[in-house]
CSV table of C-alpha atoms and ligand atoms in Angstrom, one decimal:
chain,number,residue,atom,x,y,z
A,1,MET,CA,0.0,0.0,0.0
A,2,SER,CA,1.3,3.5,-0.8
A,3,GLU,CA,2.3,5.7,2.1
A,4,ASN,CA,-0.2,8.3,1.1
A,5,CYS,CA,-3.1,6.0,0.4
A,6,THR,CA,-6.4,7.7,0.5
A,7,GLY,CA,-8.4,4.5,-0.4
A,8,ASN,CA,-9.4,6.0,-3.7
A,9,CYS,CA,-7.6,4.1,-6.5
A,10,SER,CA,-9.1,6.2,-9.3
A,11,ASN,CA,-6.6,9.1,-8.9
A,12,CYS,CA,-3.6,7.1,-7.8
A,13,GLN,CA,-0.9,5.6,-10.1
A,14,SER,CA,0.5,3.1,-7.5
A,15,ASN,CA,0.1,-0.5,-8.5
A,16,CYS,CA,0.0,-1.9,-5.0
A,17,GLU,CA,-1.6,-5.1,-3.9
A,18,SER,CA,-4.6,-3.4,-2.3
A,19,ARG,CA,-5.5,-1.7,-5.5
A,20,LYS,CA,-9.1,-2.5,-6.2
A,21,LYS,CA,-9.8,-4.4,-9.4
A,22,GLU,CA,-11.8,-2.3,-11.8
A,23,SER,CA,-15.0,-3.8,-12.8
A,24,PHE,CA,-16.7,-3.2,-16.2
A,25,ILE,CA,-19.8,-5.1,-15.4
A,26,GLU,CA,-22.9,-3.3,-16.6
A,27,GLN,CA,-26.4,-3.5,-15.1
A,28,THR,CA,-29.2,-4.5,-17.3
A,29,ASN,CA,-32.3,-2.2,-17.3
A,30,GLU,CA,-34.8,-1.9,-14.5
A,31,TYR,CA,-37.5,-3.9,-16.3
A,32,ASN,CA,-35.4,-7.0,-16.3
A,33,THR,CA,-34.9,-9.7,-13.7
A,34,ILE,CA,-32.4,-12.1,-15.1
A,35,LYS,CA,-31.5,-14.8,-12.6
A,36,ASN,CA,-28.8,-16.8,-14.4
A,37,VAL,CA,-26.6,-15.9,-17.4
A,38,ILE,CA,-24.7,-18.6,-19.3
A,39,ALA,CA,-22.4,-17.9,-22.2
A,40,VAL,CA,-21.8,-20.5,-24.9
A,41,ILE,CA,-18.3,-20.1,-26.4
A,42,SER,CA,-16.1,-21.9,-28.9
A,43,GLY,CA,-12.5,-21.7,-30.2
A,44,LYS,CA,-13.6,-21.4,-33.8
A,45,GLY,CA,-16.7,-21.2,-35.9
A,46,GLY,CA,-18.8,-24.0,-37.4
A,47,VAL,CA,-18.5,-26.4,-34.5
A,48,GLY,CA,-22.2,-26.1,-33.5
A,49,LYS,CA,-22.1,-23.4,-30.9
A,50,SER,CA,-25.3,-21.8,-32.0
A,51,THR,CA,-27.0,-25.2,-32.2
A,52,VAL,CA,-25.9,-26.0,-28.7
A,53,SER,CA,-27.0,-22.6,-27.4
A,54,SER,CA,-30.4,-23.2,-29.0
A,55,LEU,CA,-30.7,-26.8,-27.7
A,56,LEU,CA,-29.8,-25.7,-24.2
A,57,ALA,CA,-32.5,-23.0,-24.3
A,58,VAL,CA,-35.0,-25.5,-25.7
A,59,GLU,CA,-34.3,-28.1,-22.9
A,60,LEU,CA,-34.4,-25.5,-20.1
A,61,ASN,CA,-37.7,-24.2,-21.6
A,62,LYS,CA,-39.1,-27.8,-21.6
A,63,LYS,CA,-38.4,-27.9,-17.9
A,64,GLY,CA,-40.6,-24.9,-17.4
A,65,TYR,CA,-38.0,-22.2,-17.0
A,66,LYS,CA,-38.3,-18.8,-18.5
A,67,VAL,CA,-35.5,-18.6,-21.1
A,68,GLY,CA,-34.0,-16.0,-23.4
A,69,ILE,CA,-31.2,-16.2,-26.0
A,70,LEU,CA,-29.0,-13.2,-26.8
A,71,ASP,CA,-27.4,-13.9,-30.1
A,72,ALA,CA,-24.0,-12.2,-29.8
A,73,ASP,CA,-22.7,-13.9,-32.9
A,74,ILE,CA,-23.3,-10.6,-34.7
A,75,THR,CA,-21.5,-11.4,-38.0
A,76,GLY,CA,-23.0,-14.9,-38.3
A,77,PRO,CA,-26.3,-14.8,-36.5
A,78,SER,CA,-28.2,-18.1,-36.8
A,79,ILE,CA,-30.5,-18.3,-33.8
A,80,PRO,CA,-33.6,-16.7,-35.4
A,81,LYS,CA,-33.4,-19.1,-38.3
A,82,ALA,CA,-33.3,-22.1,-36.0
A,83,PHE,CA,-36.5,-20.9,-34.3
A,84,GLY,CA,-38.2,-19.9,-37.5
A,85,ILE,CA,-38.3,-16.2,-36.5
A,86,ASN,CA,-38.5,-13.8,-39.5
A,87,GLN,CA,-39.9,-10.7,-37.8
A,88,ASN,CA,-38.0,-7.6,-36.9
A,89,ALA,CA,-37.4,-6.4,-33.3
A,90,MET,CA,-39.9,-3.9,-32.1
A,91,GLN,CA,-38.9,-0.6,-30.6
A,92,HIS,CA,-40.9,0.2,-27.4
A,93,GLU,CA,-40.8,3.4,-25.4
A,94,LEU,CA,-39.0,1.5,-22.7
A,95,GLY,CA,-36.5,-0.3,-24.9
A,96,ILE,CA,-36.2,-3.0,-27.5
A,97,LEU,CA,-38.7,-5.9,-27.5
A,98,PRO,CA,-37.3,-9.3,-28.2
A,99,ALA,CA,-39.1,-11.8,-30.5
A,100,GLU,CA,-40.7,-14.9,-28.9
A,101,SER,CA,-40.5,-18.4,-30.2
A,102,LYS,CA,-43.5,-20.8,-30.5
A,103,ASN,CA,-42.8,-22.1,-27.0
A,104,GLY,CA,-42.1,-18.7,-25.5
A,105,ILE,CA,-38.2,-18.4,-25.6
A,106,LYS,CA,-37.3,-14.8,-26.0
A,107,ILE,CA,-34.8,-14.1,-28.7
A,108,MET,CA,-32.7,-11.0,-29.7
A,109,SER,CA,-30.4,-11.0,-32.7
A,110,ILE,CA,-28.8,-8.5,-35.0
A,111,ASN,CA,-30.7,-10.1,-37.8
A,112,MET,CA,-33.9,-8.8,-36.3
A,113,MET,CA,-32.7,-5.3,-36.7
A,114,LEU,CA,-31.6,-5.5,-40.4
A,115,LYS,CA,-33.9,-4.6,-43.2
A,116,GLU,CA,-32.7,-7.5,-45.3
A,117,HIS,CA,-32.0,-10.6,-43.2
A,118,ASP,CA,-29.3,-11.7,-45.6
A,119,ALA,CA,-27.4,-8.4,-45.5
A,120,PRO,CA,-23.9,-8.7,-44.1
A,121,VAL,CA,-23.0,-6.9,-40.9
A,122,VAL,CA,-19.8,-5.1,-42.1
A,123,TRP,CA,-18.9,-3.5,-38.8
A,124,ARG,CA,-15.7,-3.1,-36.9
A,125,GLY,CA,-15.1,-4.9,-33.6
A,126,PRO,CA,-15.9,-2.0,-31.2
A,127,VAL,CA,-19.2,-1.3,-33.0
A,128,ILE,CA,-20.2,-5.0,-32.8
A,129,ALA,CA,-19.2,-5.1,-29.1
A,130,GLY,CA,-21.4,-2.0,-28.6
A,131,ALA,CA,-24.4,-3.8,-30.2
A,132,VAL,CA,-24.0,-6.7,-27.8
A,133,LYS,CA,-23.8,-4.4,-24.9
A,134,GLN,CA,-27.0,-2.8,-26.1
A,135,PHE,CA,-28.7,-6.2,-26.3
A,136,TRP,CA,-27.9,-6.7,-22.6
A,137,GLN,CA,-28.8,-3.2,-21.5
A,138,ASP,CA,-31.7,-2.0,-23.7
A,139,VAL,CA,-33.7,-5.2,-24.5
A,140,ILE,CA,-36.7,-5.7,-22.3
A,141,TRP,CA,-36.2,-9.3,-21.4
A,142,GLY,CA,-38.5,-9.1,-18.5
A,143,GLU,CA,-38.3,-12.0,-16.0
A,144,LEU,CA,-35.9,-14.8,-17.1
A,145,ASP,CA,-34.6,-17.8,-15.2
A,146,TYR,CA,-31.9,-18.2,-17.8
A,147,LEU,CA,-30.4,-16.0,-20.4
A,148,ILE,CA,-28.2,-18.0,-22.9
A,149,ILE,CA,-25.6,-15.9,-24.7
A,150,ASP,CA,-24.4,-17.3,-28.0
A,151,CYS,CA,-21.0,-15.7,-28.3
A,152,PRO,CA,-19.0,-15.3,-31.5
A,153,PRO,CA,-16.2,-17.8,-31.9
A,154,GLY,CA,-12.6,-17.1,-30.8
A,155,THR,CA,-11.1,-14.9,-28.2
A,156,GLY,CA,-11.6,-11.5,-29.8
A,157,ASP,CA,-13.3,-8.2,-29.0
A,158,VAL,CA,-16.9,-9.4,-28.6
A,159,PRO,CA,-16.4,-12.5,-26.4
A,160,LEU,CA,-14.2,-10.2,-24.3
A,161,THR,CA,-17.0,-7.6,-24.1
A,162,VAL,CA,-19.5,-10.3,-23.0
A,163,PHE,CA,-17.1,-11.6,-20.3
A,164,GLN,CA,-16.4,-8.1,-19.0
A,165,THR,CA,-19.8,-6.4,-19.1
A,166,VAL,CA,-22.3,-9.2,-18.4
A,167,PRO,CA,-22.4,-10.8,-14.9
A,168,LEU,CA,-22.0,-14.4,-16.2
A,169,ASP,CA,-22.9,-17.3,-13.9
A,170,GLY,CA,-21.1,-19.8,-16.2
A,171,ALA,CA,-19.8,-20.7,-19.6
A,172,ILE,CA,-20.0,-23.8,-21.7
A,173,ILE,CA,-17.4,-24.5,-24.3
A,174,VAL,CA,-18.4,-26.2,-27.6
A,175,THR,CA,-15.9,-28.1,-29.7
A,176,SER,CA,-15.8,-30.6,-32.5
A,177,PRO,CA,-13.3,-33.5,-32.2
A,178,GLN,CA,-10.9,-32.1,-34.8
A,179,ASP,CA,-11.1,-28.7,-33.1
A,180,LEU,CA,-8.9,-30.1,-30.4
A,181,VAL,CA,-5.6,-30.5,-32.1
A,182,SER,CA,-4.9,-26.9,-32.5
A,183,LEU,CA,-5.4,-26.1,-28.8
A,184,ILE,CA,-8.0,-23.5,-29.5
A,185,VAL,CA,-10.3,-25.1,-27.0
A,186,THR,CA,-7.6,-24.5,-24.3
A,187,LYS,CA,-7.3,-20.9,-25.5
A,188,ALA,CA,-11.1,-20.4,-25.0
A,189,TYR,CA,-10.9,-22.1,-21.6
A,190,ASN,CA,-7.9,-20.0,-20.5
A,191,MET,CA,-9.6,-16.8,-21.6
A,192,ALA,CA,-12.7,-17.7,-19.5
A,193,LYS,CA,-10.5,-18.5,-16.5
A,194,MET,CA,-8.5,-15.3,-16.9
A,195,MET,CA,-11.8,-13.4,-16.7
A,196,ASN,CA,-12.8,-15.5,-13.6
A,197,ILE,CA,-15.7,-17.1,-15.4
A,198,ASN,CA,-17.0,-20.4,-14.0
A,199,VAL,CA,-16.6,-22.9,-16.8
A,200,LEU,CA,-19.4,-25.4,-16.5
A,201,GLY,CA,-17.9,-27.9,-19.0
A,202,LEU,CA,-17.2,-29.0,-22.5
A,203,VAL,CA,-19.7,-30.2,-25.1
A,204,GLU,CA,-18.2,-32.2,-28.0
A,205,ASN,CA,-20.4,-31.9,-31.1
A,206,MET,CA,-20.2,-33.9,-34.2
A,207,SER,CA,-18.5,-36.7,-32.2
A,208,TYR,CA,-19.8,-39.6,-34.2
A,209,VAL,CA,-22.2,-40.8,-36.8
A,210,LYS,CA,-24.6,-43.6,-36.1
A,211,CYS,CA,-25.2,-46.2,-38.8
A,212,PRO,CA,-29.0,-46.1,-39.4
A,213,ASP,CA,-28.9,-49.9,-40.3
A,214,CYS,CA,-26.8,-51.5,-37.6
A,215,GLY,CA,-26.6,-48.7,-35.0
A,216,LYS,CA,-22.8,-48.8,-34.9
A,217,GLU,CA,-21.1,-45.5,-34.0
A,218,PHE,CA,-18.3,-44.2,-36.1
A,219,SER,CA,-16.0,-41.5,-34.7
A,220,ILE,CA,-15.0,-40.1,-38.1
A,221,PHE,CA,-13.2,-37.1,-36.8
A,222,GLY,CA,-11.3,-39.1,-34.1
A,223,SER,CA,-11.7,-38.7,-30.4
A,224,GLY,CA,-9.6,-37.2,-27.6
A,225,THR,CA,-12.0,-34.9,-25.8
A,226,GLU,CA,-12.1,-37.0,-22.6
A,227,SER,CA,-8.3,-36.6,-22.2
A,228,LEU,CA,-8.4,-32.9,-23.0
A,229,ALA,CA,-11.2,-32.4,-20.5
A,230,LYS,CA,-9.2,-34.3,-17.9
A,231,GLU,CA,-6.1,-32.4,-18.7
A,232,ILE,CA,-7.7,-28.9,-18.2
A,233,GLY,CA,-9.8,-30.2,-15.4
A,234,ILE,CA,-13.4,-29.6,-16.7
A,235,ASP,CA,-16.4,-31.9,-17.2
A,236,LEU,CA,-17.2,-33.4,-20.5
A,237,LEU,CA,-20.9,-32.7,-20.5
A,238,ALA,CA,-22.0,-34.2,-23.8
A,239,LYS,CA,-21.0,-36.0,-27.0
A,240,MET,CA,-23.4,-35.1,-29.7
A,241,PRO,CA,-23.6,-37.1,-32.9
A,242,ILE,CA,-23.9,-35.7,-36.4
A,243,ASP,CA,-27.6,-35.9,-36.6
A,244,LEU,CA,-29.3,-35.1,-39.9
A,245,SER,CA,-32.7,-34.6,-38.4
A,246,LEU,CA,-31.2,-31.9,-36.1
A,247,SER,CA,-29.7,-29.9,-39.0
A,248,THR,CA,-33.0,-30.3,-40.9
A,249,MET,CA,-34.9,-28.9,-37.9
A,250,VAL,CA,-32.5,-26.0,-37.7
A,251,ASP,CA,-32.9,-25.3,-41.4
A,252,ASN,CA,-36.7,-25.5,-41.2
A,253,GLY,CA,-36.9,-23.3,-38.1
A,254,ASN,CA,-38.2,-26.2,-35.9
A,255,ILE,CA,-35.5,-26.7,-33.4
A,256,GLU,CA,-38.1,-26.7,-30.6
A,257,ASN,CA,-39.4,-30.0,-32.0
A,258,VAL,CA,-36.2,-31.9,-31.1
A,259,LYS,CA,-36.9,-35.2,-29.4
A,260,GLU,CA,-33.5,-36.3,-28.3
A,261,ASN,CA,-32.0,-34.5,-25.3
A,262,TYR,CA,-28.3,-34.6,-26.0
A,263,LEU,CA,-27.6,-32.0,-23.3
A,264,GLU,CA,-29.0,-33.6,-20.2
A,265,LYS,CA,-25.8,-33.1,-18.2
A,266,ALA,CA,-25.4,-29.5,-19.4
A,267,VAL,CA,-28.9,-28.8,-18.3
A,268,GLU,CA,-28.2,-30.4,-14.9
A,269,LYS,CA,-25.1,-28.1,-14.6
A,270,ALA,CA,-27.2,-25.1,-15.4
A,271,GLN,CA,-29.7,-26.2,-12.7
A,272,GLU,CA,-27.0,-26.5,-10.2
A,273,ILE,CA,-26.0,-22.8,-10.6
A,274,LYS,CA,-29.7,-21.8,-10.6
A,275,LYS,CA,-30.5,-18.8,-8.6
A,276,VAL,CA,-34.3,-18.8,-8.4
B,1,ADP,P1,-21.4,-22.3,-35.0
B,1,ADP,O1,-22.4,-21.6,-34.2
B,1,ADP,O2,-20.3,-23.0,-34.2
B,1,ADP,O3,-20.9,-21.6,-36.2
B,1,ADP,P2,-23.7,-23.8,-35.9
B,1,ADP,O4,-24.4,-24.2,-34.7
B,1,ADP,O5,-24.3,-22.7,-36.7
B,1,ADP,O6,-22.2,-23.6,-35.7
B,1,ADP,O7,-23.7,-25.1,-36.8
B,1,ADP,C1,-23.1,-25.1,-38.2
B,1,ADP,C2,-24.0,-26.0,-39.1
B,1,ADP,O8,-23.8,-27.3,-38.6
B,1,ADP,C3,-25.5,-25.7,-39.0
B,1,ADP,O9,-26.0,-25.8,-40.3
B,1,ADP,C4,-26.0,-26.7,-38.1
B,1,ADP,O10,-27.4,-27.1,-38.4
B,1,ADP,C5,-25.1,-27.9,-38.3
B,1,ADP,N1,-24.9,-28.7,-37.2
B,1,ADP,C6,-24.4,-28.4,-36.0
B,1,ADP,N2,-24.4,-29.4,-35.1
B,1,ADP,C7,-24.9,-30.5,-35.8
B,1,ADP,C8,-25.1,-31.9,-35.5
B,1,ADP,N3,-24.8,-32.4,-34.3
B,1,ADP,N4,-25.6,-32.7,-36.5
B,1,ADP,C9,-25.9,-32.2,-37.7
B,1,ADP,N5,-25.7,-30.9,-38.0
B,1,ADP,C10,-25.2,-30.1,-37.1
């Protein structure tokens, strides 16, 4: 501690141990009561992160919880499509109103703010990060048991903004088997740990294909997630197969019709952190 310490770190240059850590956490608006926030992250794109975010929301919703999805994957937003949502977000005098799925999951995505849903979002990182912050602060989510945040892949500006500004209760990392070799999963994990985020576990997607005739499972991309999960000390929550019916449901906007619950353990983990 500096000799002349006044207890006010904001106007002191000293980097002493007692310096209070600056927090960038932002409050959501007064109309929201969001009990638990879970971020879904991945080292790279295309591994099924949005699919896992959607399935997690669907399974929690089936259990009777009030659920929302904040689609923070601004440059590749795919949540509205999976839920068959084509409408635009509505501006209300109190804030922005999210869309609602057939079963009542609240959804906010940049796609719902674009005139043409297939228009690219050609924005720089800080602008994208600003949009995500706005989805947290200005959207009228109302009362939610769980808000699932579908983060963009990697360890860039936007995931960092989510980690810094939203009070997260946990994060789930999604990977595909071949994603492991390049250690990008470990990078995503380390980033979460650096930001003191509670990592709930790992979901391995596209783990295997099941032969429709004999039922035999083929791990076409190899395996190794168990050992990685052990190495970094996190739970392997699920191994999801490549499931054609799942991608068809996503393409048709019917993800809520999914029968198979691949994320049972992830749902249990979410229930363990539950503050209700
Ligand atoms: P990400 O969010 O990581 O970019 P997505 O969830 O958008 O990945 O998935 C990419 C594509 O792969 C989508 O078309 C999705 O329907 C498909 N997909 C994801 N997981 C599976 C799976 N387990 N079986 C079949 N298709 C899948």
